[in-house]
């Protein structure tokens, strides 16, 4: 891991235009990912994690508008690229999603799709070479019997196998940054662990940086070098994994940590943070968490706390931590 | 094969039941119409005795249910009765007119499918543009125009006023006689090619264009609208987005991948529109003097020719079942998740 940033996101602000208004899904989000780093984006449903990922991989839906911000990947501003440059960037950002079954066209064999991708990416035309390459990648994601998988239709494979196939195809286009959007949510626990292990192995093998999106703080702690906590479209806290677990600052992060079920205490009641997220069409003037925060004051209601580096390498956006040193 | 023998057997059994049901219903309906077919059978100057004899011959003196079972018995033996109008066996009549209709319907569906899908793809690619609006207006109008009216107008404009294309019959009798053309399969376009008879082929092709175009209007509009809707839906699916992300060229994504996802529902809707199209064929054949089963059925209806009418309806019902089975088979061939 080096401290050379591969990705810098600055002031990213994204709206969704819907029939009855404008959803301010992401507001003023800034962070960096260093080369070889695994950064986890954590937050509950609707906090804008996927939207950030889609923006970076430039796959936002048509009704999304990037209001502001820059996304600098390997020194180039992705938002100001000509469309035709898209396919010519050598070092790509790739994203994998939650539902592997929806990611592959059900009418085509895995091998057919994979071959097309390799053919166009590596400019190969020899069918045998293409196949060889595909099998190589299928082996790299630790799939047993790659030959069989190559000749299977997506519906003939299990969710875990499919997710591996998708990782293999995605790796074959040689990405430098991999955005994994809850890639294990639809899988059972043992498979989850296997896929997470695989991602970490592949990271080393292929020199990847990873932005891992999850709502599960314990998964984030397990695989992330750094964790970014989002709430209601804004970043509320950011620190290295150990630091965040040991010393959470923001009341929301504290709440999230308390929600992690402690497996050694049997029959403990599952905790949750009371209250609901605000309407994203009308974000609050002050702190995003104010409605659910037990320590909220008048100031929190009126004034939005800025994300400051309260401790070394530990940023938080909360009025409780004002005596900022920097 | 993506379908099993059991499936085919099941379909055949279903076919038997459909035919029986249709047979029963048509039979009852034809007997409910207050008409006296024995007059037709006996001829214009028949005496009272002759008419009475005709009634007996046609079993019209017996109760309706007896008539039905007598008919059913004959039907199963392959004897569909003698047409009261043409005096030849209904079965042969139907067979000889069927190919004319099939040729027309196949050409019409072919046009409807190819042009409809292309139009739909263009509309989907240019959605919300003026092209899309234009296609929408045309297809809405096209789907709501009555076929017989369209047939008359097209015949009038292209056949009579502009005189571009002939607008009646399948082929010119003179050309047939001069070139010694002999139908083999009954599909003139195919027969003429087999015999290397270019003159007949060109003439038959010219003559089929107008009626086929009229007949294809409704299925064309249907498949265009269906294609647009399904394709837009497919474009929003994750598997298309991932192909884009993996860097495949647009035309591969469109023509190799997305089109395949689109085609299954389009074919299904075309299959369902078959019934409507057959009704259209009746009208079109009447207007364009096309010697098909529609023309035959219309003539039979007008002269209360019960056996002929029932024969036609049964044939159409059988084809309806066959088409639906074929649609299922196509579906199972295209979609590996479907096993019949
Ligand atoms: N295409 C869209 N059109 C309109 N609103 C959208 C769209 N996609 C997402 N949103 C809204 O934007 C907000 C953020 O959504 P996003 O998917 O980024 O959240 P998330 O953190 O990924 O949540 P989850 O954990 O449920 O995946 C949500 O309120 C969502 O309803
Ligand atoms: Mg999400």
XYZ file of C-alpha atoms and ligand atoms in Angstrom:
698
model
C 0.000 0.000 0.000
C 1.354 3.400 -0.929
C 0.035 6.787 -0.029
C -0.289 7.725 -3.662
C -3.993 8.442 -4.242
C -5.444 6.516 -7.144
C -8.811 8.175 -6.709
C -9.777 11.558 -5.347
C -13.424 12.452 -4.953
C -14.017 16.120 -4.244
C -17.280 17.745 -3.218
C -19.353 15.230 -5.087
C -23.014 16.266 -5.108
C -25.591 14.176 -6.952
C -29.341 14.642 -7.404
C -31.939 12.286 -8.771
C -34.756 13.920 -10.668
C -38.006 12.142 -9.900
C -41.634 12.933 -10.673
C -42.385 14.691 -7.416
C -39.150 16.533 -6.848
C -35.411 16.233 -6.577
C -33.742 13.650 -4.358
C -30.507 15.061 -3.010
C -28.904 11.643 -2.748
C -25.258 12.651 -2.275
C -23.998 15.969 -0.931
C -20.472 17.294 -0.704
C -18.760 13.966 -0.475
C -14.973 14.018 -0.535
C -12.539 11.187 0.054
C -9.499 9.528 -1.447
C -8.426 5.991 -2.088
C -4.740 5.211 -2.136
C -3.142 2.707 -4.423
C -3.608 -0.832 -3.145
C -5.970 0.251 -0.413
C -9.316 -1.282 0.528
C -11.727 1.453 1.541
C -15.139 0.549 2.880
C -18.177 2.740 2.446
C -20.613 1.966 5.235
C -24.078 3.255 5.927
C -27.641 2.166 6.157
C -29.954 1.759 3.233
C -30.529 4.954 1.278
C -27.408 6.727 2.491
C -26.121 7.123 -1.062
C -23.361 4.502 -1.161
C -24.379 2.964 -4.454
C -24.858 6.393 -5.978
C -21.257 7.297 -5.140
C -20.051 4.021 -6.642
C -22.065 4.489 -9.809
C -20.748 8.017 -10.201
C -17.152 6.832 -9.987
C -17.737 4.050 -12.499
C -19.731 6.518 -14.606
C -22.782 4.309 -14.728
C -25.322 6.608 -13.096
C -28.888 6.210 -14.357
C -30.279 8.789 -16.753
C -32.206 10.692 -14.112
C -29.115 11.396 -12.025
C -27.427 14.778 -12.222
C -23.970 15.477 -10.916
C -24.394 18.998 -9.528
C -20.897 19.566 -8.398
C -17.595 17.945 -7.748
C -14.659 16.236 -9.301
C -13.699 12.597 -9.555
C -10.009 12.343 -10.264
C -8.832 8.883 -11.182
C -5.134 8.435 -11.932
C -4.780 12.161 -12.403
C -7.668 12.485 -14.853
C -10.994 14.100 -14.094
C -13.498 11.427 -15.049
C -16.377 13.888 -15.183
C -14.768 15.977 -17.889
C -13.823 13.170 -20.225
C -15.236 13.020 -23.684
C -17.636 10.134 -24.047
C -15.514 8.455 -26.658
C -12.588 8.457 -24.248
C -14.514 6.146 -21.981
C -13.504 3.007 -23.722
C -9.941 4.099 -24.313
C -8.921 4.633 -20.722
C -6.472 1.900 -20.043
C -6.846 1.761 -16.320
C -10.475 1.258 -15.674
C -12.837 1.517 -12.786
C -15.089 -1.511 -12.607
C -18.069 -2.168 -10.441
C -19.640 -5.423 -9.313
C -23.086 -5.622 -7.818
C -25.192 -7.284 -5.220
C -27.227 -9.539 -7.479
C -24.937 -11.702 -9.581
C -27.876 -13.399 -11.305
C -28.985 -10.088 -12.803
C -25.503 -9.230 -14.038
C -25.250 -11.870 -16.759
C -27.607 -12.114 -19.703
C -29.637 -15.273 -18.987
C -29.901 -16.276 -22.645
C -26.173 -16.708 -23.180
C -23.613 -19.152 -21.924
C -21.049 -17.789 -19.515
C -18.327 -18.657 -22.003
C -20.033 -16.784 -24.819
C -20.204 -13.573 -22.822
C -16.714 -14.013 -21.421
C -15.297 -14.669 -24.886
C -16.849 -11.501 -26.277
C -15.409 -9.446 -23.442
C -11.938 -10.899 -23.895
C -12.147 -10.628 -27.666
C -12.860 -6.935 -27.533
C -10.640 -6.117 -24.640
C -7.520 -8.003 -25.646
C -8.200 -7.664 -29.399
C -7.896 -11.409 -29.805
C -9.569 -13.294 -32.625
C -8.294 -16.835 -32.185
C -11.172 -18.671 -30.526
C -8.846 -21.117 -28.778
C -6.675 -18.392 -27.288
C -9.751 -16.524 -26.114
C -11.043 -19.630 -24.416
C -7.689 -20.288 -22.806
C -7.595 -16.768 -21.435
C -11.116 -17.078 -20.061
C -10.317 -20.359 -18.349
C -7.227 -18.764 -16.856
C -9.335 -16.050 -15.237
C -11.934 -18.546 -14.068
C -9.145 -20.475 -12.361
C -7.832 -17.274 -10.816
C -11.119 -16.780 -8.973
C -10.754 -20.290 -7.573
C -13.645 -21.822 -9.448
C -13.599 -25.612 -9.568
C -14.021 -27.120 -13.023
C -13.732 -23.943 -15.113
C -14.415 -25.908 -18.308
C -17.873 -26.814 -17.121
C -18.580 -23.304 -15.965
C -17.450 -21.905 -19.288
C -20.104 -24.043 -20.974
C -22.898 -23.317 -18.497
C -25.802 -20.930 -18.647
C -26.004 -18.466 -15.747
C -29.083 -20.151 -14.272
C -27.165 -23.390 -13.972
C -24.714 -21.848 -11.497
C -25.121 -20.995 -7.836
C -25.013 -17.425 -6.551
C -21.510 -17.828 -5.183
C -20.207 -19.316 -8.430
C -21.884 -16.576 -10.425
C -20.334 -13.863 -8.303
C -16.927 -15.465 -8.915
C -17.617 -15.638 -12.647
C -18.501 -11.963 -12.627
C -15.373 -11.093 -10.696
C -13.387 -13.089 -13.258
C -14.938 -11.278 -16.218
C -14.486 -7.950 -14.490
C -10.825 -8.659 -13.794
C -10.238 -9.626 -17.403
C -10.736 -6.034 -18.501
C -7.877 -5.122 -16.188
C -9.352 -2.616 -13.766
C -7.178 -0.703 -11.365
C -10.029 0.205 -9.065
C -12.744 -2.262 -8.207
C -15.968 -1.026 -6.682
C -17.794 -3.879 -4.997
C -21.353 -2.930 -4.090
C -22.523 -5.347 -1.397
C -21.244 -8.292 -3.431
C -21.976 -10.788 -0.682
C -25.360 -9.660 0.609
C -27.268 -12.291 -1.347
C -24.964 -15.119 -0.310
C -24.964 -17.266 2.804
C -22.395 -16.657 5.518
C -19.756 -19.224 4.541
C -19.844 -18.104 0.925
C -19.624 -14.502 2.090
C -16.369 -15.220 3.883
C -14.980 -17.067 0.857
C -15.761 -14.232 -1.524
C -14.246 -11.689 0.845
C -11.071 -13.787 1.093
C -10.997 -14.089 -2.648
C -11.259 -10.329 -3.114
C -8.347 -9.752 -0.768
C -6.243 -12.357 -2.591
C -7.084 -10.879 -5.955
C -6.278 -7.430 -4.717
C -2.691 -8.497 -4.160
C -2.447 -10.604 -7.288
C -3.863 -8.015 -9.689
C -2.681 -4.864 -7.950
C -6.188 -3.597 -7.296
C -7.519 -0.864 -5.126
C -10.983 -1.616 -3.798
C -13.933 0.491 -2.761
C -16.088 -1.918 -0.832
C -19.673 -0.885 -0.210
C -21.557 -2.533 2.625
C -24.046 -1.759 5.336
C -22.358 -4.240 7.596
C -19.755 -2.637 9.821
C -18.249 -5.946 10.899
C -17.559 -6.948 7.292
C -16.070 -3.517 6.719
C -13.821 -3.898 9.746
C -12.719 -7.300 8.517
C -11.568 -6.361 5.055
C -11.203 -2.585 5.042
C -7.992 -0.646 5.596
C -10.104 2.429 6.047
C -13.798 2.951 6.702
C -15.965 5.833 5.562
C -19.321 6.142 7.287
C -22.125 7.798 5.325
C -25.467 8.961 6.560
C -28.237 10.576 4.534
C -25.980 11.390 1.615
C -23.079 12.848 3.595
C -19.906 11.499 5.114
C -20.091 11.662 8.907
C -16.901 9.889 9.890
C -13.774 8.451 8.387
C -10.873 6.570 9.965
C -8.731 3.488 9.698
C -10.613 0.305 10.558
C -8.937 -0.319 13.912
C -9.255 3.287 14.972
C -12.924 3.453 14.042
C -13.791 0.280 15.918
C -11.726 1.220 18.944
C -12.656 4.834 19.110
C -15.824 5.768 17.256
C -16.597 9.460 17.536
C -19.820 10.202 15.729
C -23.029 9.214 17.577
C -24.212 7.458 14.408
C -21.079 5.325 14.197
C -21.417 4.504 17.874
C -24.984 3.447 17.242
C -23.931 1.271 14.293
C -21.292 -0.443 16.412
C -23.830 -1.235 19.091
C -26.038 -2.811 16.455
C -23.463 -5.439 15.554
C -24.737 -8.628 17.153
C -22.259 -9.937 19.683
C -22.235 -13.613 18.950
C -20.902 -14.664 22.336
C -23.867 -13.214 24.193
C -26.652 -15.619 23.532
C -30.197 -14.415 22.975
C -29.167 -10.783 23.262
C -31.762 -8.527 21.757
C -30.752 -7.092 18.422
C -30.259 -3.416 18.833
C -31.154 -0.777 16.329
C -30.932 2.985 16.144
C -34.386 4.413 16.797
C -35.954 6.737 14.260
C -35.889 6.947 10.518
C -33.870 8.722 7.896
C -35.186 12.118 6.808
C -36.776 12.812 3.434
C -33.872 13.178 1.019
C -35.820 15.769 -0.968
C -35.500 18.055 2.041
C -32.195 17.509 3.790
C -31.946 19.261 7.150
C -30.205 22.582 7.430
C -27.968 21.387 10.231
C -26.493 18.013 11.028
C -27.920 15.102 9.024
C -28.250 12.904 12.096
C -29.933 15.504 14.289
C -33.373 13.872 14.388
C -32.056 10.605 15.745
C -29.189 11.874 17.860
C -29.533 11.721 21.652
C -26.984 14.456 22.122
C -28.377 16.951 19.628
C -28.413 20.622 20.583
C -29.820 23.767 19.025
C -26.559 24.362 17.275
C -26.839 20.940 15.573
C -30.207 21.969 14.218
C -29.051 25.288 12.793
C -25.517 24.709 11.701
C -24.074 21.910 9.619
C -20.909 20.485 11.190
C -18.022 20.266 8.754
C -15.970 17.115 8.271
C -12.781 17.911 10.219
C -9.730 15.909 11.095
C -10.409 15.830 14.828
C -7.741 13.255 15.617
C -4.852 12.286 13.416
C -6.226 10.417 10.378
C -9.638 10.392 11.946
C -12.245 12.730 10.502
C -15.663 13.402 11.919
C -18.529 15.780 11.182
C -20.116 16.507 14.546
C -20.437 19.548 16.799
C -19.408 17.470 19.810
C -15.882 17.567 18.469
C -15.288 21.208 17.886
C -12.034 21.883 19.617
C -10.390 21.013 16.383
C -6.643 21.182 16.505
C -6.234 21.932 12.846
C -33.773 -30.759 -27.812
C -35.147 -28.352 -25.247
C -38.563 -30.036 -25.225
C -39.669 -33.539 -24.327
C -41.843 -36.095 -26.032
C -44.361 -35.766 -23.199
C -44.792 -32.117 -24.097
C -45.681 -32.923 -27.699
C -48.082 -35.655 -26.586
C -49.714 -33.291 -24.104
C -50.141 -30.709 -26.811
C -51.711 -33.240 -29.161
C -54.204 -34.311 -26.500
C -55.022 -30.675 -25.893
C -55.520 -30.239 -29.618
C -58.107 -33.032 -29.662
C -60.079 -31.356 -26.902
C -59.903 -27.968 -28.560
C -61.125 -29.427 -31.825
C -64.002 -31.225 -30.104
C -65.007 -28.065 -28.277
C -64.835 -25.911 -31.367
C -66.700 -28.525 -33.324
C -69.497 -28.583 -30.796
C -69.837 -24.817 -30.542
C -69.757 -24.177 -34.277
C -72.169 -26.962 -34.913
C -74.675 -25.577 -32.421
C -74.305 -22.044 -33.758
C -74.819 -23.085 -37.370
C -77.962 -24.991 -36.331
C -79.281 -21.986 -34.431
C -79.254 -19.775 -37.499
C -82.775 -19.810 -38.972
C -81.958 -20.845 -42.494
C -83.085 -23.629 -44.813
C -79.996 -25.130 -46.370
C -82.008 -27.958 -47.919
C -83.308 -25.391 -50.417
C -79.763 -24.704 -51.496
C -78.925 -28.373 -51.656
C -81.945 -29.213 -53.737
C -81.338 -26.445 -56.218
C -83.428 -23.501 -57.421
C -86.282 -25.316 -59.158
C -86.748 -28.231 -56.784
C -90.131 -29.769 -56.104
C -91.499 -30.223 -52.597
C -90.548 -33.923 -52.701
C -87.017 -33.131 -53.753
C -86.674 -30.672 -50.901
C -88.048 -33.257 -48.489
C -85.534 -35.766 -49.811
C -82.752 -33.252 -49.356
C -83.830 -32.732 -45.735
C -83.493 -36.464 -45.130
C -80.162 -36.659 -46.930
C -78.763 -33.885 -44.820
C -80.195 -35.405 -41.607
C -82.016 -32.139 -41.041
C -85.147 -34.064 -40.070
C -83.404 -35.539 -37.026
C -82.916 -33.823 -33.635
C -79.846 -31.585 -33.366
C -77.916 -33.888 -31.023
C -78.341 -36.807 -33.396
C -77.146 -34.574 -36.181
C -74.118 -33.703 -34.098
C -73.167 -37.306 -33.407
C -73.668 -38.281 -37.012
C -71.421 -35.418 -37.983
C -68.844 -36.283 -35.334
C -68.734 -39.880 -36.543
C -68.046 -38.777 -40.088
C -65.579 -36.143 -38.957
C -63.439 -38.634 -37.072
C -63.431 -40.905 -40.115
C -61.928 -38.016 -42.059
C -65.153 -37.310 -43.853
C -65.881 -33.646 -43.280
C -69.007 -33.797 -45.383
C -69.839 -32.527 -48.813
C -70.014 -28.794 -49.275
C -73.615 -27.890 -49.973
C -72.441 -25.109 -52.220
C -69.549 -26.578 -54.242
C -70.740 -30.188 -53.971
C -67.194 -31.394 -53.434
C -65.760 -32.827 -50.191
C -65.130 -30.109 -47.614
C -61.829 -31.706 -46.694
C -60.424 -31.299 -50.217
C -61.894 -27.836 -50.519
C -60.250 -26.764 -47.286
C -56.924 -28.329 -48.201
C -56.820 -26.650 -51.575
C -57.706 -23.216 -50.210
C -55.583 -23.534 -47.072
C -52.237 -23.188 -48.805
C -53.326 -19.957 -50.482
C -54.154 -18.493 -47.088
C -51.031 -19.880 -45.452
C -48.866 -18.328 -48.124
C -50.555 -14.973 -47.572
C -50.410 -15.178 -43.780
C -46.804 -16.335 -43.701
C -45.673 -13.512 -45.972
C -47.714 -11.039 -43.894
C -46.250 -12.257 -40.603
C -42.784 -12.268 -42.065
C -43.151 -8.614 -43.062
C -44.778 -7.759 -39.744
C -42.032 -9.411 -37.734
C -38.984 -8.085 -39.583
C -40.234 -4.562 -40.201
C -41.996 -4.393 -36.844
C -38.927 -5.360 -34.847
C -36.732 -2.960 -36.812
C -39.208 -0.134 -36.304
C -39.476 -0.944 -32.624
C -35.709 -0.972 -32.210
C -35.446 2.441 -33.862
C -38.201 3.796 -31.613
C -36.465 2.388 -28.537
C -33.076 3.797 -29.506
C -34.600 7.217 -30.211
C -37.118 7.166 -27.415
C -38.929 10.441 -26.730
C -37.620 11.941 -29.983
C -39.869 13.004 -32.852
C -39.088 9.732 -34.620
C -40.447 7.841 -31.627
C -43.553 10.034 -31.572
C -44.051 9.516 -35.283
C -43.744 5.744 -34.965
C -46.131 5.754 -32.035
C -48.767 7.705 -33.962
C -48.433 5.504 -37.037
C -48.634 2.274 -35.068
C -51.590 3.387 -32.974
C -53.486 4.374 -36.103
C -52.397 1.240 -37.921
C -53.565 -1.017 -35.120
C -56.993 0.589 -35.007
C -57.842 0.807 -38.717
C -60.418 -1.820 -39.722
C -58.795 -4.312 -42.073
C -61.578 -4.388 -44.667
C -61.485 -0.611 -45.026
C -57.724 -0.584 -45.389
C -57.960 -3.386 -47.943
C -60.461 -1.419 -50.034
C -58.427 1.789 -49.881
C -55.159 0.071 -50.725
C -56.779 -1.751 -53.610
C -58.302 1.472 -54.862
C -55.182 3.593 -54.556
C -52.377 1.223 -55.513
C -54.277 -1.156 -57.719
C -56.704 1.067 -59.545
C -55.570 4.700 -59.408
C -51.825 4.299 -59.449
C -51.943 0.918 -61.138
C -48.567 -0.030 -59.678
C -49.475 -3.541 -58.631
C -52.180 -6.021 -59.593
C -54.769 -6.257 -56.846
C -56.677 -9.477 -57.376
C -56.036 -13.231 -57.550
C -52.880 -15.174 -56.769
C -51.521 -15.409 -60.279
C -52.492 -14.518 -63.824
C -54.203 -17.532 -65.485
C -52.703 -16.699 -68.843
C -49.188 -16.842 -67.519
C -50.002 -20.157 -65.883
C -51.309 -21.627 -69.112
C -48.584 -20.209 -71.309
C -45.738 -21.335 -69.062
C -47.364 -24.629 -68.099
C -47.126 -23.976 -64.361
C -48.319 -26.827 -62.130
C -48.762 -26.254 -58.405
C -47.039 -28.891 -56.291
C -47.116 -27.721 -52.685
C -49.769 -25.095 -53.314
C -47.407 -22.330 -52.248
C -46.996 -20.584 -55.577
C -43.897 -18.657 -54.594
C -42.165 -21.915 -53.706
C -43.601 -23.966 -56.564
C -42.529 -21.463 -59.181
C -38.992 -21.459 -57.822
C -38.882 -25.256 -57.812
C -39.966 -25.288 -61.439
C -37.646 -22.451 -62.347
C -40.669 -20.545 -63.580
C -39.615 -16.933 -63.216
C -42.688 -15.459 -64.912
C -45.066 -17.066 -62.430
C -42.824 -16.223 -59.518
C -42.688 -12.538 -60.397
C -46.420 -12.379 -61.036
C -47.286 -14.227 -57.826
C -44.927 -12.000 -55.885
C -46.458 -8.839 -57.321
C -49.943 -10.057 -56.495
C -49.205 -11.070 -52.946
C -47.645 -7.733 -51.979
C -50.776 -5.642 -51.536
C -52.923 -8.164 -49.638
C -49.950 -9.228 -47.523
C -49.160 -5.614 -46.653
C -52.747 -4.953 -45.622
C -52.844 -8.132 -43.590
C -49.513 -7.372 -41.929
C -50.628 -3.954 -40.707
C -52.030 -5.082 -37.386
C -49.277 -7.560 -36.430
C -46.692 -5.045 -37.638
C -48.016 -2.329 -35.333
C -48.239 -4.815 -32.512
C -44.685 -6.072 -32.866
C -43.289 -2.556 -33.304
C -44.915 -1.339 -30.093
C -44.025 -4.502 -28.239
C -40.404 -4.342 -29.382
C -40.073 -0.738 -28.284
C -41.499 -1.417 -24.837
C -39.527 -4.590 -24.196
C -36.300 -3.184 -25.546
C -36.428 -0.110 -23.337
C -37.050 -2.437 -20.422
C -34.114 -4.643 -21.426
C -31.812 -1.636 -21.794
C -32.432 -0.768 -18.166
C -31.462 -4.230 -16.965
C -28.217 -4.845 -15.180
C -26.932 -7.405 -17.659
C -26.945 -4.817 -20.426
C -25.214 -2.265 -18.231
C -22.530 -4.770 -17.360
C -21.837 -5.467 -21.024
C -21.406 -1.724 -21.511
C -19.102 -1.569 -18.507
C -17.050 -4.493 -19.819
C -16.511 -2.500 -22.969
C -18.390 -4.422 -25.647
C -19.210 -2.359 -28.736
C -22.731 -0.989 -28.925
C -23.747 -2.958 -31.974
C -22.776 -6.262 -30.345
C -24.749 -5.367 -27.239
C -27.754 -4.343 -29.313
C -27.923 -6.896 -32.085
C -26.382 -9.920 -30.456
C -27.518 -9.592 -26.864
C -30.455 -7.236 -26.281
C -32.328 -8.206 -29.427
C -32.422 -11.817 -28.295
C -33.974 -10.818 -24.977
C -36.522 -8.711 -26.820
C -37.609 -11.208 -29.412
C -39.254 -13.804 -27.160
C -42.123 -11.603 -25.925
C -42.534 -10.116 -29.392
C -42.984 -13.548 -30.947
C -45.410 -14.474 -28.180
C -47.558 -11.429 -28.878
C -47.469 -12.130 -32.611
C -48.623 -15.668 -31.898
C -51.535 -14.336 -29.903
C -52.460 -11.952 -32.711
C -52.786 -14.896 -35.089
C -56.501 -15.280 -34.408
C -57.122 -11.651 -35.197
C -55.027 -11.912 -38.320
C -57.034 -14.881 -39.579
C -60.207 -12.828 -39.256
C -58.364 -10.129 -41.169
C -57.456 -12.703 -43.804
C -61.164 -13.406 -44.376
C -61.714 -9.733 -45.228
C -58.530 -9.306 -47.208
C -59.204 -12.406 -49.282
C -62.701 -11.214 -50.083
C -61.477 -7.829 -51.248
C -58.481 -9.126 -53.168
C -60.326 -12.158 -54.602
C -57.717 -14.385 -52.994
C -58.835 -17.999 -53.330
C -57.961 -18.880 -49.743
C -59.824 -20.412 -46.861
C -61.121 -16.999 -45.822
C -62.688 -16.436 -49.212
C -64.081 -19.953 -49.118
C -65.439 -19.502 -45.589
C -67.040 -16.182 -46.438
C -68.758 -17.654 -49.474
C -69.884 -20.677 -47.456
C -71.278 -18.451 -44.725
C -73.223 -16.384 -47.235
C -74.866 -19.540 -48.586
C -75.430 -21.261 -45.223
C -73.078 -24.057 -46.214
C -72.776 -25.621 -42.723
C -70.245 -28.413 -43.376
C -67.926 -26.024 -45.169
C -68.202 -23.413 -42.417
C -67.472 -25.967 -39.719
C -64.560 -27.327 -41.727
C -63.059 -23.854 -42.019
C -63.499 -23.029 -38.359
C -61.947 -26.339 -37.284
C -58.984 -25.780 -39.559
C -58.397 -22.327 -38.151
C -58.695 -23.690 -34.604
C -56.142 -26.395 -35.351
C -53.786 -23.799 -36.735
C -54.305 -21.593 -33.728
C -53.173 -24.474 -31.508
C -50.230 -25.252 -33.765
C -49.110 -21.619 -33.763
C -49.236 -21.477 -29.980
C -47.213 -24.654 -29.721
C -44.680 -23.299 -32.193
C -44.407 -20.093 -30.147
C -43.710 -22.189 -27.052
C -41.121 -24.216 -28.909
C -39.378 -21.089 -30.191
C -39.384 -19.737 -26.648
C -37.774 -22.903 -25.336
C -35.158 -22.814 -28.072
C -34.211 -19.192 -27.373
C -34.399 -19.259 -23.585
C -32.302 -21.964 -21.920
C -34.276 -21.575 -18.698
C -37.429 -22.834 -20.397
C -37.735 -26.587 -20.702
C -40.936 -28.001 -22.047
N -32.506 5.851 -10.135
C -32.946 6.521 -9.059
N -33.934 7.422 -9.189
C -34.380 8.099 -8.123
N -33.913 7.961 -6.883
C -32.927 7.073 -6.690
C -32.397 6.301 -7.759
N -31.427 5.494 -7.274
C -31.361 5.756 -5.949
N -32.258 6.705 -5.593
C -32.455 7.268 -4.249
O -31.248 7.833 -3.828
C -31.004 7.544 -2.477
C -29.675 6.879 -2.311
O -29.726 5.626 -2.942
P -28.509 4.606 -3.009
O -28.929 3.469 -3.840
O -27.286 5.333 -3.410
O -28.391 4.158 -1.480
P -27.541 2.987 -0.842
O -26.769 3.590 0.263
O -26.799 2.265 -1.881
O -28.670 2.075 -0.224
P -28.768 0.485 -0.160
O -28.003 0.052 1.037
O -30.234 0.254 0.015
O -28.234 -0.041 -1.443
C -32.161 6.696 -1.994
O -33.083 7.514 -1.322
C -32.779 6.181 -3.254
O -34.165 6.059 -3.093
Mg -26.896 0.289 -2.674
